[in-house]
Amino acid sequence: MQMGTLVKIAAVARSESIAQAAATAGFVEIRRLEELLSTWIPTSELTRVNSLAGVAPVSVSPETMVVVQGAMRVAEMTEGGFNIAIGPAVDAWNVIEGQRIPTESELEALRPLVDLQAVHADARKQTIFLGKSGMRIDVGGIGKGYAADQAVMAMKKAGASAGVVALSGDIKTFGQLPGGKKFPVGIRHPREEGEILAFIDLEDEAISTAGDYERFFERDGVRYHHILDPKTLQPARSCQSVTVIAREGMWADGLDTGIFVMGVESGMRLVEALPDVEAIIVDHEGLVHVSSGLRDRIRTP
Ligand code: ADP
Ligand code: MG
């Protein structure tokens, strides 16, 4: 278990020992990044940034800077659907363990803290400062994709010619399987347990899915899950799942969460406008929407 999920790595190389070493290098890299980015680890850089919110800027490593700046960029692209300042609201819901529904007034009190304008990431000084005390940033919606990218770099450096890194739903592939085959990936059906919505072959691409079906609880027939709409601070309601394919895992992961909040219409418009980005969106009614560049690439079971 790394980054709160099961990590799987497969490597292709000239020899078994090189493949083994490359896989190990991938795991080691993910562990290293977790020590920087996880807000569950008391000594991580982001924990320090959060605990000094409203007090002082914190020096961070280049990797932390890249993730936070990438997150700001995704926030712009998704018109605020993606927002790493969502931390206090995520904690209030604590969907994973708490299964409690925060009151409107509780959420109202947190609203001023969910403020990206008050996230000051200074690339020149390599510092991050959260302007208001009580603010918390949470890169849970983008960090796994970035970690997959970095793990792939480490694997290539260790001599792998191809491979795949999967942090549960965040998958990055590079190269081709022996025999010149691409990496086949299945996209889960958001409502039918064990069913596959579509298959797709990937080559030097990342795929990432955000869904309301993995971490949720139900109360009075309403599903409460872990992707929050930064406007309402309630679970986002417009989709059941969003799968994004991109060159880099960081963009695929950030965009899946942001588009989940945006909804199918503006989400698809964004995907069609971005080069090398494709998506499959299952809307709140269960209708499946496929971006134009994917229609000829997916296979249905
Ligand atoms: P996972 O693969 O863990 O399901 P997702 O990419 O679906 O991750 O992102 C969900 C996580 O992102 C949440 O657990 C939370 O930490 C964070 N998050 C929730 N809502 C938002 C949001 N609107 N913008 C950015 N991050 C969010
Ligand atoms: Mg995501």
JSON list of C-alpha atoms and ligand atoms in Angstrom, two decimals, residues 82 140-142 170 208 210 252-254 256-257, ligand 2:
[
{"chain": "A", "resi": 82, "resn": "PHE", "atom": "CA", "xyz": [-10.63, 21.33, -9.41]},
{"chain": "A", "resi": 140, "resn": "GLY", "atom": "CA", "xyz": [-5.41, 13.62, -3.46]},
{"chain": "A", "resi": 141, "resn": "GLY", "atom": "CA", "xyz": [-7.04, 14.46, -6.79]},
{"chain": "A", "resi": 142, "resn": "ILE", "atom": "CA", "xyz": [-3.79, 14.84, -8.78]},
{"chain": "A", "resi": 170, "resn": "ASP", "atom": "CA", "xyz": [-4.42, 6.01, -12.07]},
{"chain": "A", "resi": 208, "resn": "SER", "atom": "CA", "xyz": [-7.18, 8.00, -14.86]},
{"chain": "A", "resi": 210, "resn": "ALA", "atom": "CA", "xyz": [-12.59, 9.55, -10.92]},
{"chain": "A", "resi": 252, "resn": "ALA", "atom": "CA", "xyz": [-5.18, 12.84, -16.59]},
{"chain": "A", "resi": 253, "resn": "ASP", "atom": "CA", "xyz": [-5.62, 12.64, -12.80]},
{"chain": "A", "resi": 254, "resn": "GLY", "atom": "CA", "xyz": [-6.21, 16.36, -12.21]},
{"chain": "A", "resi": 256, "resn": "ASP", "atom": "CA", "xyz": [-10.72, 13.58, -14.16]},
{"chain": "A", "resi": 257, "resn": "THR", "atom": "CA", "xyz": [-11.55, 15.12, -10.79]},
{"chain": "B", "resi": 2, "resn": "MG", "atom": "MG", "xyz": [-8.09, 12.86, -10.09]}
]
